XYZ file of N, CA and C in Angstrom:
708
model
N -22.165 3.043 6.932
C -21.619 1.692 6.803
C -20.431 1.540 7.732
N -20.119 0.537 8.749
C -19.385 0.112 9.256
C -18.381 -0.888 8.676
N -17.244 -0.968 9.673
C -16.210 -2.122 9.178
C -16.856 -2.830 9.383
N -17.865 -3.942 9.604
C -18.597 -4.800 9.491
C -19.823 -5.242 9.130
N -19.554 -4.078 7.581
C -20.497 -4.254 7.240
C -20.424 -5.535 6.043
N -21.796 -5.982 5.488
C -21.932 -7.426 4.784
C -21.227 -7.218 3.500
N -21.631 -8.063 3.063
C -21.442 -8.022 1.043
C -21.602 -7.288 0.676
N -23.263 -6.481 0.983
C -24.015 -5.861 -0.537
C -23.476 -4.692 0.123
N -23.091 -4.140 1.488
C -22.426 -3.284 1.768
C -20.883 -2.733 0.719
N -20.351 -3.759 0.887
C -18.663 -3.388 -0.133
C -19.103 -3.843 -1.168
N -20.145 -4.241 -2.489
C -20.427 -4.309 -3.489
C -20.833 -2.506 -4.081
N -21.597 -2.119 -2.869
C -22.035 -1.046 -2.903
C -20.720 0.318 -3.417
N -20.278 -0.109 -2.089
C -18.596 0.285 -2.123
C -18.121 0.782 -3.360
N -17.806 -0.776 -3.846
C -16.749 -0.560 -5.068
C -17.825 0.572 -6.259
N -19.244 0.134 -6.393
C -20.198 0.640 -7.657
C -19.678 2.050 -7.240
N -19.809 2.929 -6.561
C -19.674 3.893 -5.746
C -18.038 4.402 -5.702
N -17.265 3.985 -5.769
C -15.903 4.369 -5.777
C -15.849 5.446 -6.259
N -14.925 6.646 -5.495
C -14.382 7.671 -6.058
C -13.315 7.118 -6.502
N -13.195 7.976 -7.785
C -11.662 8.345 -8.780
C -10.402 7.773 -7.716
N -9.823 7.199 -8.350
C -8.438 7.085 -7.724
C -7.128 6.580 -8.369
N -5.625 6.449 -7.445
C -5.182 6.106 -8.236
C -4.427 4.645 -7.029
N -3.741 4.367 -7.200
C -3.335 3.341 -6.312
C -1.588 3.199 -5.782
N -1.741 3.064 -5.084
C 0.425 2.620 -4.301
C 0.346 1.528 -4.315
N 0.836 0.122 -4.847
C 1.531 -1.085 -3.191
C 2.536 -1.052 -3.416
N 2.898 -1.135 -2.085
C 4.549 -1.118 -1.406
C 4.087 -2.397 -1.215
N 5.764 -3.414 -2.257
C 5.713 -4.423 -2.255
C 7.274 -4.653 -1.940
N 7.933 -3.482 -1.321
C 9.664 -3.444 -1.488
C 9.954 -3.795 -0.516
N 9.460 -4.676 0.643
C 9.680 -4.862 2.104
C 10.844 -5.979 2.160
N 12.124 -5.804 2.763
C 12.803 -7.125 3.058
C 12.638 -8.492 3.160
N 11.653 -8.229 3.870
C 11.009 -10.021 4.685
C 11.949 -10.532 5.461
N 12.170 -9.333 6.352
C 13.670 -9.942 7.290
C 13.311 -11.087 7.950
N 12.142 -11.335 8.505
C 11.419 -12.380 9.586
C 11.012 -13.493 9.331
N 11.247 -13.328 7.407
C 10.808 -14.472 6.978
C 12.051 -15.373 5.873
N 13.597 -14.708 6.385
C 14.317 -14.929 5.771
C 15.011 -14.106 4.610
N 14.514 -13.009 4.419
C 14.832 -12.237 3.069
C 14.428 -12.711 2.399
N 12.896 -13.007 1.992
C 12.675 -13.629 0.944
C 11.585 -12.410 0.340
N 11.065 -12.814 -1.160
C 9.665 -11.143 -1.821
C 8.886 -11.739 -0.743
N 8.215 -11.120 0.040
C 6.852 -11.932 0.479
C 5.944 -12.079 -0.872
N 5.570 -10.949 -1.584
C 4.940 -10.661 -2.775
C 4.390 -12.231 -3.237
N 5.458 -12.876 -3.616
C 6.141 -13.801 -4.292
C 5.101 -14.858 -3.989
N 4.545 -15.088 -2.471
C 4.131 -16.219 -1.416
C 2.769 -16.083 -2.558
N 1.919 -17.711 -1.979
C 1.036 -17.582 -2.707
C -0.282 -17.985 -1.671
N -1.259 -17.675 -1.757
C -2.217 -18.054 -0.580
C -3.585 -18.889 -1.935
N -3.996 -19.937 -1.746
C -4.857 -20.038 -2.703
C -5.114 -19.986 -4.262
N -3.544 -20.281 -4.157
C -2.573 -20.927 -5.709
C -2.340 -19.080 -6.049
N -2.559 -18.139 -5.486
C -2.723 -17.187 -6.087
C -1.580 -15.843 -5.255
N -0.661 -15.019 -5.712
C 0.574 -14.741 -4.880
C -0.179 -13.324 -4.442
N 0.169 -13.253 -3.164
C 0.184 -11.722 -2.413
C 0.367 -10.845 -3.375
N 1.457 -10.795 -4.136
C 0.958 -9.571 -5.191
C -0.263 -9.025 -5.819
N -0.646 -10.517 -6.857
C -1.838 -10.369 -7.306
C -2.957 -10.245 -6.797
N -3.243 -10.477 -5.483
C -4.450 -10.523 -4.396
C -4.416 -8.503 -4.122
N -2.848 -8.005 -4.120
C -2.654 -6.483 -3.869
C -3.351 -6.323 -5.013
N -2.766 -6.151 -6.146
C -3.368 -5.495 -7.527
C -5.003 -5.567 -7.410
N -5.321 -7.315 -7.165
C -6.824 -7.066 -7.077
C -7.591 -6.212 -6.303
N -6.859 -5.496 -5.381
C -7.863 -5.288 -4.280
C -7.891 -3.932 -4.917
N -6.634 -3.290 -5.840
C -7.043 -1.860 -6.343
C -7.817 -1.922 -7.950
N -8.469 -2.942 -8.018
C -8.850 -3.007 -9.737
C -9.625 -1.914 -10.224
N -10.547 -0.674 -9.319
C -10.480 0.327 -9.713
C -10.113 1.413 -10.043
N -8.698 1.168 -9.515
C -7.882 2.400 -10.042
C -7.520 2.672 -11.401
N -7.377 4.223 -11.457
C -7.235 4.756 -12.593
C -5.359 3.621 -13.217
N -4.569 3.907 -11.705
C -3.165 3.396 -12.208
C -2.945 2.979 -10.995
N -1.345 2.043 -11.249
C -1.518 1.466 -10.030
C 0.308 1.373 -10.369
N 0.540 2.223 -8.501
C 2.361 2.282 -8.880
C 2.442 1.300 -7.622
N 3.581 0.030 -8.476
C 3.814 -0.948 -8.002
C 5.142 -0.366 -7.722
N 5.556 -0.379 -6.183
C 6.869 -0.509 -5.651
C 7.487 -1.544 -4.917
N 8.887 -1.521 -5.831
C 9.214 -3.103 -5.082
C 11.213 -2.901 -5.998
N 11.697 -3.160 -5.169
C 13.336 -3.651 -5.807
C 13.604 -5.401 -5.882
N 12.941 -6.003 -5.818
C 12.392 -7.168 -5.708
C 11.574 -7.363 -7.649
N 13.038 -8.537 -8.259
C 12.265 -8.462 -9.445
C 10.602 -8.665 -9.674
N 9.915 -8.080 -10.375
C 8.359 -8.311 -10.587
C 7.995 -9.394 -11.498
N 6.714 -9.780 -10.993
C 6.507 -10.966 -11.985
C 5.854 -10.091 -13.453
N 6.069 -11.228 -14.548
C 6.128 -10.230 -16.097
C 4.872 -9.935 -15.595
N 3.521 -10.426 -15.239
C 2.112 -9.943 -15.536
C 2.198 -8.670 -15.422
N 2.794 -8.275 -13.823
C 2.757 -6.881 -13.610
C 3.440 -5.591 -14.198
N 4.641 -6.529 -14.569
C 5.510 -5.414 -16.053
C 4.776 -4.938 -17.085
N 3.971 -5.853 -17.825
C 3.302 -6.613 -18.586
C 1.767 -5.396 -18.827
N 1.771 -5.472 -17.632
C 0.420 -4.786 -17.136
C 0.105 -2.920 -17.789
N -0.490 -2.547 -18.391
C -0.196 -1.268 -18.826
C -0.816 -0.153 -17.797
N -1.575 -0.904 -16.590
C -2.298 -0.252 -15.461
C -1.085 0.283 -14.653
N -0.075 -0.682 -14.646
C 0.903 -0.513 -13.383
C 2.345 0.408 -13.804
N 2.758 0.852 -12.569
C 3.850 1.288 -13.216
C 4.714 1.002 -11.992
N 6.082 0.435 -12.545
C 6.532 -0.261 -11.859
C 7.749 1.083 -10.902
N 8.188 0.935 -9.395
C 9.007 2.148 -9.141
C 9.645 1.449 -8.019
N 11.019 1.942 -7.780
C 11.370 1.885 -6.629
C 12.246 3.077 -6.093
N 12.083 2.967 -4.442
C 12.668 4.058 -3.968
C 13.484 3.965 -3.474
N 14.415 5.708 -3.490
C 15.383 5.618 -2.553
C 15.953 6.178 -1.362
N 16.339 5.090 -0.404
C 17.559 4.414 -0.806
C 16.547 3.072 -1.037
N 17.208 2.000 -1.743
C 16.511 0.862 -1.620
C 15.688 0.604 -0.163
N 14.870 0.053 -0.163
C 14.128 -0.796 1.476
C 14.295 0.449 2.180
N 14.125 1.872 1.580
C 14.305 2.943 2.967
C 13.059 3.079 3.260
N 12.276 2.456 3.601
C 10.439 2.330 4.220
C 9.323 3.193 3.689
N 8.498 2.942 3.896
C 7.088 3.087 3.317
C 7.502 4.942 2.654
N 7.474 5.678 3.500
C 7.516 7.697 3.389
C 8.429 7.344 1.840
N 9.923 7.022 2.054
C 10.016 7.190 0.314
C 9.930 6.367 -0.667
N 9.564 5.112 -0.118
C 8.098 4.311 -1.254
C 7.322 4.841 -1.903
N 6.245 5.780 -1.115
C 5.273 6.336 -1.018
C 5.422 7.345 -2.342
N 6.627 8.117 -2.197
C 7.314 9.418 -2.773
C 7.278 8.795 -4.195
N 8.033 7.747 -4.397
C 8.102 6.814 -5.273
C 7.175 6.772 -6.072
N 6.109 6.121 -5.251
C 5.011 5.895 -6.115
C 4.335 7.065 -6.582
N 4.139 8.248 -6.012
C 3.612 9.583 -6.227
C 4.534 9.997 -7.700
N 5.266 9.632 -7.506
C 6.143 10.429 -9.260
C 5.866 9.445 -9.954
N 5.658 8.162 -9.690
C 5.014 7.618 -10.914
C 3.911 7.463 -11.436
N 3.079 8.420 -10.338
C 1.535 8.367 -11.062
C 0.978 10.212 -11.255
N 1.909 10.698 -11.389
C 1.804 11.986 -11.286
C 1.570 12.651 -12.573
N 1.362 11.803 -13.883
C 1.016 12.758 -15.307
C -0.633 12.340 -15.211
N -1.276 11.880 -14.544
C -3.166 12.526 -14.336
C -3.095 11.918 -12.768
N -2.077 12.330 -11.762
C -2.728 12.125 -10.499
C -4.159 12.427 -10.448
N -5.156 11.187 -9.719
C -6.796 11.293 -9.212
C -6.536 11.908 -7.897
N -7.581 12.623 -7.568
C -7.793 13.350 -6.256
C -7.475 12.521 -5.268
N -7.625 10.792 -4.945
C -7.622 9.989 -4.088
C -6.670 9.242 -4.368
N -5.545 8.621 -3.761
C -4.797 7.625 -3.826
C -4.633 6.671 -2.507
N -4.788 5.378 -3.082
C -4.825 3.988 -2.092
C -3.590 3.396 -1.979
N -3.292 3.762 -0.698
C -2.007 3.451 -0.528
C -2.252 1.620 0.642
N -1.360 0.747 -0.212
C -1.794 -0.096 0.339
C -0.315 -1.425 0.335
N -0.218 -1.785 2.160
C 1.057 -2.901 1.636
C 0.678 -4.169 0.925
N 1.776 -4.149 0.252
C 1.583 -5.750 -0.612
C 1.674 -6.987 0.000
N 1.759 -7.283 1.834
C 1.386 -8.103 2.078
C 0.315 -8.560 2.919
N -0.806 -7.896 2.368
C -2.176 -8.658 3.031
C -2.650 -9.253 2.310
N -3.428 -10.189 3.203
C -4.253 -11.398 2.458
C -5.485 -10.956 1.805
N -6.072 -10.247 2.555
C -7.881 -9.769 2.317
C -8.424 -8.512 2.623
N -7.253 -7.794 1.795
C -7.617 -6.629 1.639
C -8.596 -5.799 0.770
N -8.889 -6.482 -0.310
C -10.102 -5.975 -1.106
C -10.952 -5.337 -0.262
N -11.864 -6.117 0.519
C -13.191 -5.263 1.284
C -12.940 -3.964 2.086
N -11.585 -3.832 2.648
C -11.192 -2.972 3.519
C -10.742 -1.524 2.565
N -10.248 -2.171 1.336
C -10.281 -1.046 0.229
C -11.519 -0.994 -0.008
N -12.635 -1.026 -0.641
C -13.824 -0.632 -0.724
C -14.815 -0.020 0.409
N -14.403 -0.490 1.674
C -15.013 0.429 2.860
C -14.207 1.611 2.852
N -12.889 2.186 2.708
C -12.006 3.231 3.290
C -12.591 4.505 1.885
N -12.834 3.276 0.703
C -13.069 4.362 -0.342
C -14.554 5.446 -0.153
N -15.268 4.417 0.199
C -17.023 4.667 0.404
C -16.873 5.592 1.547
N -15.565 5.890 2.525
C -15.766 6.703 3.488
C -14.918 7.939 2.865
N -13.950 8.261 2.472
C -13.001 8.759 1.558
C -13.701 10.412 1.881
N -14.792 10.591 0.844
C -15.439 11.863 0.549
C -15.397 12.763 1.482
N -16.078 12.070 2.760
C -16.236 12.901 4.104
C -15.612 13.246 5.238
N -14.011 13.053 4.301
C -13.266 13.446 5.382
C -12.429 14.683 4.890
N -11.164 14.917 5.707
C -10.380 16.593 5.244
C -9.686 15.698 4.236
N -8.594 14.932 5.293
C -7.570 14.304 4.198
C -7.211 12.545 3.984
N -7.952 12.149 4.228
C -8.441 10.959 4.002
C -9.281 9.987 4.896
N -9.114 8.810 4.622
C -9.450 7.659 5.694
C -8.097 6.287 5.882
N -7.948 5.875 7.576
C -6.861 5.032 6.991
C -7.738 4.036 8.543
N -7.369 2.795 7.424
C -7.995 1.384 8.414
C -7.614 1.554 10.046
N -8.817 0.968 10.874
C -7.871 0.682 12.057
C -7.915 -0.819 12.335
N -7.689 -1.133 12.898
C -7.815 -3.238 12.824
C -8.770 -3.059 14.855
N -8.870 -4.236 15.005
C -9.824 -4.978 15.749
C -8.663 -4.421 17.273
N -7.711 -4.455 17.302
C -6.652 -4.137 18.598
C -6.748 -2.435 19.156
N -7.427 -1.783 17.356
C -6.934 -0.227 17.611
C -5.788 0.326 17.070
N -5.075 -0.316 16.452
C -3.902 0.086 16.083
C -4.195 0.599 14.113
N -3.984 1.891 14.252
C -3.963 2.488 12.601
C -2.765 1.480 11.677
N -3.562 1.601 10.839
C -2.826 0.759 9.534
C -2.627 2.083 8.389
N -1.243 3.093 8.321
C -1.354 3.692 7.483
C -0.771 3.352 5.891
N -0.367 1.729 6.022
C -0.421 1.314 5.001
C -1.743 0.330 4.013
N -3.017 0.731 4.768
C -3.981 0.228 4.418
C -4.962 1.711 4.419
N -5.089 2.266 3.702
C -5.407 3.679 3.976
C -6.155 3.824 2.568
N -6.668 5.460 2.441
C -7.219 6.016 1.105
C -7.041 7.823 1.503
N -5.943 8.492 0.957
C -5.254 9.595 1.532
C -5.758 10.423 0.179
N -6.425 11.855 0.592
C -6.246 13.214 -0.873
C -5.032 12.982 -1.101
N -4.463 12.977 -2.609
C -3.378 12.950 -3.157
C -2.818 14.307 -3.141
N -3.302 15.536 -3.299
C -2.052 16.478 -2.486
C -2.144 16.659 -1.538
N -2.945 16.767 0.039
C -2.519 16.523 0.820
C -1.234 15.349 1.472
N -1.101 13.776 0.947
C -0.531 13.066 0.930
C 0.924 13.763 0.475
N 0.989 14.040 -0.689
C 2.336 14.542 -1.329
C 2.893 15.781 -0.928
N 1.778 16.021 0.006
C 2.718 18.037 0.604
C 3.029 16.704 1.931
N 2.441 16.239 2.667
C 2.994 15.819 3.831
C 4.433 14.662 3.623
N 4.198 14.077 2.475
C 5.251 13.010 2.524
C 6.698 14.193 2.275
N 6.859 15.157 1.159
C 7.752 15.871 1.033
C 8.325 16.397 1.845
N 7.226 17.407 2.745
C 7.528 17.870 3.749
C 8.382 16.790 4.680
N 8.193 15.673 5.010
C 8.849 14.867 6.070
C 10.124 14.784 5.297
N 10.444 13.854 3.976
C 11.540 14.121 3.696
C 12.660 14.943 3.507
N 11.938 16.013 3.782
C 12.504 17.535 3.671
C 13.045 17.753 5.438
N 12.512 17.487 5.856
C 12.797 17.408 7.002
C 13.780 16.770 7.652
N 13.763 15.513 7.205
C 15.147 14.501 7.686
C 16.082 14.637 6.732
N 16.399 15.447 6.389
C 17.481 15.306 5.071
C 17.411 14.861 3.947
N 16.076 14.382 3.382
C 15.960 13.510 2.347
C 15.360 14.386 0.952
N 14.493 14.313 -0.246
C 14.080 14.606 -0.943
C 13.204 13.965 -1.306
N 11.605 14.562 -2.104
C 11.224 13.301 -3.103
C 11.311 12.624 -3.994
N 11.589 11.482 -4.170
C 11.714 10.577 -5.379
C 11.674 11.640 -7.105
N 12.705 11.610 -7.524
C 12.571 12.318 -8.785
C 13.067 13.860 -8.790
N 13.489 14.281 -7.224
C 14.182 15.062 -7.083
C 15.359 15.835 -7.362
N 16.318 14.729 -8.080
C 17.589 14.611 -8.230
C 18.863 14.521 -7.040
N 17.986 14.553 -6.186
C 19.143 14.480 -4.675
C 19.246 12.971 -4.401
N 20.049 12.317 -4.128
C 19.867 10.868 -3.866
C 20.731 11.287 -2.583
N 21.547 11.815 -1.753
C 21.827 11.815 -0.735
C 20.961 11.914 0.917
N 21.113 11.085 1.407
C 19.895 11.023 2.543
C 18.567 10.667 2.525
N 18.277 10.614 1.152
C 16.641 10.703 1.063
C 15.996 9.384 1.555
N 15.304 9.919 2.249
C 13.907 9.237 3.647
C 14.784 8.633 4.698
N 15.877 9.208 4.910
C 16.574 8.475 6.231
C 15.789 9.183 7.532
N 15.325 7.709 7.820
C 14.489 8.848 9.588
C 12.819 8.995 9.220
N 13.094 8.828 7.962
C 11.164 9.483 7.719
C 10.493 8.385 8.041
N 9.126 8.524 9.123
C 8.214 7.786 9.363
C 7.132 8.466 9.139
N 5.762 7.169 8.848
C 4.555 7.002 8.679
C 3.816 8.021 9.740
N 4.853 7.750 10.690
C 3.690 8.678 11.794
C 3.965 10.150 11.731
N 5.393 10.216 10.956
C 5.250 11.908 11.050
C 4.365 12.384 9.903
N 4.304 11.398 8.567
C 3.112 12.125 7.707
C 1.990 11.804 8.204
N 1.387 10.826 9.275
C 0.031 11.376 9.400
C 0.216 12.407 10.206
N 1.260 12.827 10.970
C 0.682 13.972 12.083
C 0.693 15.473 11.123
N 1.134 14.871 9.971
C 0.540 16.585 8.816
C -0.683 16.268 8.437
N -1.272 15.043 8.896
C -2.399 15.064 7.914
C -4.236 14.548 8.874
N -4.977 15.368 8.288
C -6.447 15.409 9.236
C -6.836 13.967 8.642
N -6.773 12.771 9.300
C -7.508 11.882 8.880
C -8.410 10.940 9.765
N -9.254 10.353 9.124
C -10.344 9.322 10.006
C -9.946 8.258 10.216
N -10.029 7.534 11.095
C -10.421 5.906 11.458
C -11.390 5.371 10.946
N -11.335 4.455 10.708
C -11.999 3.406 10.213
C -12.053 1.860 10.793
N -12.853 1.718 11.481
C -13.228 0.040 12.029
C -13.086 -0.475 10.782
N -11.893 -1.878 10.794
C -11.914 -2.937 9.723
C -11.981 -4.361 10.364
N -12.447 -5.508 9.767
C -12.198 -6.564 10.094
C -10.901 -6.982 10.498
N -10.562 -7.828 11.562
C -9.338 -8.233 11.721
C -8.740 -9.219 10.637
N -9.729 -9.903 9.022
C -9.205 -10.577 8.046
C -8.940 -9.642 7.037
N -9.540 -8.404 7.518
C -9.097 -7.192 6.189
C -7.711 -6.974 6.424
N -7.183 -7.199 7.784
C -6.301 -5.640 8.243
C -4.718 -7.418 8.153
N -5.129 -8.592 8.312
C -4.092 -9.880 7.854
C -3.005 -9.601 7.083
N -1.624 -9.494 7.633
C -0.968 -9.922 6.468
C 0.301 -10.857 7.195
N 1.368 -10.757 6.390
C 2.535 -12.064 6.756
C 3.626 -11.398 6.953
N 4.367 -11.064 8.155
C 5.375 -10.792 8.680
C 6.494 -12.176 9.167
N 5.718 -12.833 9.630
C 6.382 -14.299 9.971
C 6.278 -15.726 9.715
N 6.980 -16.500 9.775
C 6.466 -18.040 9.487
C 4.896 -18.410 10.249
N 4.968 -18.056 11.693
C 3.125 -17.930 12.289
C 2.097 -17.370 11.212
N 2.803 -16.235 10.880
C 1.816 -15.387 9.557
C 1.098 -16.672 9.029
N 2.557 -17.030 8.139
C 2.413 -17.764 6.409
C 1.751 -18.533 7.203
N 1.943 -19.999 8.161
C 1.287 -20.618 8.457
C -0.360 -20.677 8.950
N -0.704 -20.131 9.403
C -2.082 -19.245 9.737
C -2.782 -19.340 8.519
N -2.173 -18.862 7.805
C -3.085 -18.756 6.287
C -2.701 -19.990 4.932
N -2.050 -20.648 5.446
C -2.196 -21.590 4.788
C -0.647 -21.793 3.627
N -0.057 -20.842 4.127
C 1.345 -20.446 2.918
C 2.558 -21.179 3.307
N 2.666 -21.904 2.259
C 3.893 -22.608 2.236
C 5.373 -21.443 1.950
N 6.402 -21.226 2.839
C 7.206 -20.110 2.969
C 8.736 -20.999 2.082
N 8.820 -20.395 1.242
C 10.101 -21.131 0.182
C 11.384 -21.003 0.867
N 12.931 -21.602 0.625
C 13.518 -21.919 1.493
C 14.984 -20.747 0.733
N 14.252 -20.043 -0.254
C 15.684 -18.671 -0.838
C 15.114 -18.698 -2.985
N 14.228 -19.288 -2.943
C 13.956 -19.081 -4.345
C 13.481 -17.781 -5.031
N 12.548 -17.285 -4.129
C 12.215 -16.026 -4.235
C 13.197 -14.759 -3.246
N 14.173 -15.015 -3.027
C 14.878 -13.816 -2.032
C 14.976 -12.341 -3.007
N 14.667 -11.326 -1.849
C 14.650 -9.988 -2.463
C 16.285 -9.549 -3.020
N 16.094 -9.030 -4.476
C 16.955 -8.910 -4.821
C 16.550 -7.627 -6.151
N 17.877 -6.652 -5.440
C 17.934 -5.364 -5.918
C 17.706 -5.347 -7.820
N 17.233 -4.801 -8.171
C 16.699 -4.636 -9.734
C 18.145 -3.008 -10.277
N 19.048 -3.434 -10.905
C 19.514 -2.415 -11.245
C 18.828 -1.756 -12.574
């Protein structure tokens, strides 16, 4: 099955899903769009968050990261568990960390690590899963340009968690739950945990791989961008 493949293709998909558990990193600034949750935005009366959650509805659990208050559903939710990392907004590696300690009393072999602002990500989660099996250490989207999306991905969960540590370990940082709060994930990038980690490409649609970085974004898809109602704001 290809990234372009039809319906009964990602119907197939999901019937077929390996075990998993789920990430979204929903803790992003929205510097470009004002400091506002993107989360928050709604495409089709329905908000980027909830379109994230949907796209993991097979997961075993699903660690929602975000310092950005949550809406109750997702508090609410007994699937999710809500986390944030630190330092606040210190990027995806101790997000990631984040979310790994909060799903760590029955971590699944597979975890979907996925950002909370794409539009149409469901299908692209159900192709990465259906490829998942046959790789060392996972599968992570590539979009229509070539460019890897390792926040649209499906990573082995200890491979994932020896490489994310390892990086934080590296820049001075720790993982989430560590007890070190000094330094932790300063410097750590996405690209140094994939270069610990054997993974595949994956051809995705360029509406899988969509999300909203800018007012062009929101507009494109139809999103009305609020003017400070929703601004990200730290959860003590």
């Amino acid at each position: 099955m290809t990234g372009n493949s039809g319906d009964s293709g990602i119907v197939a998909a999901q019937r077929d899903a390996v075990a998993h558990d789920a990430i979204v990193l929903a803790g992003g600034r929205g510097s470009r769009l004002g400091g506002i949750d993107k989360t928050a935005l709604t495409i089709g009366g329905v908000s980027l968050a909830a379109l994230a959650i949907r796209a993991v509805s097979n997961a075993r659990a699903v660690a929602y990261v975000s310092h950005a208050p949550v809406p109750r559903w997702v508090a609410a939710d007994r699937r999710i568990r809500v986390a944030g990392e630190e330092p606040p907004w210190g990027g995806p590696v101790p997000a990631i960390a984040a979310g790994l300690a909060g799903l760590d009393d029955d971590a699944q072999q597979f975890t979907v690590v996925l950002a909370g602002d794409l539009v149409g990500a469901a299908p692209a989660v159900a192709e990465l899963l259906a490829r998942v099996p046959y790789t060392v250490d996972g599968v992570i989207g590539v979009d229509p340009d070539g460019h890897r999306q390792p926040l649209l991905a499906v990573y082995r969960t200890p491979a994932l968690a020896a490489a994310v540590a390892d990086v934080l370990g590296t820049t001075g940082g720790a993982p989430s739950g560590s007890g070190s709060r000094m330094g932790r994930g300063k410097g750590a990038s996405m690209r140094a945990v994939l270069d610990r980690l054997e993974v595949r490409g994956v051809a995705l649609r360029d509406s899988w791989c969509a999300d909203v970085d800018t007012a062009a974004d929101a507009a494109r898809h139809g999103i009305a961008v609020p003017t400070g109602e929703v601004r990200c704001v730290r959860v003590a």
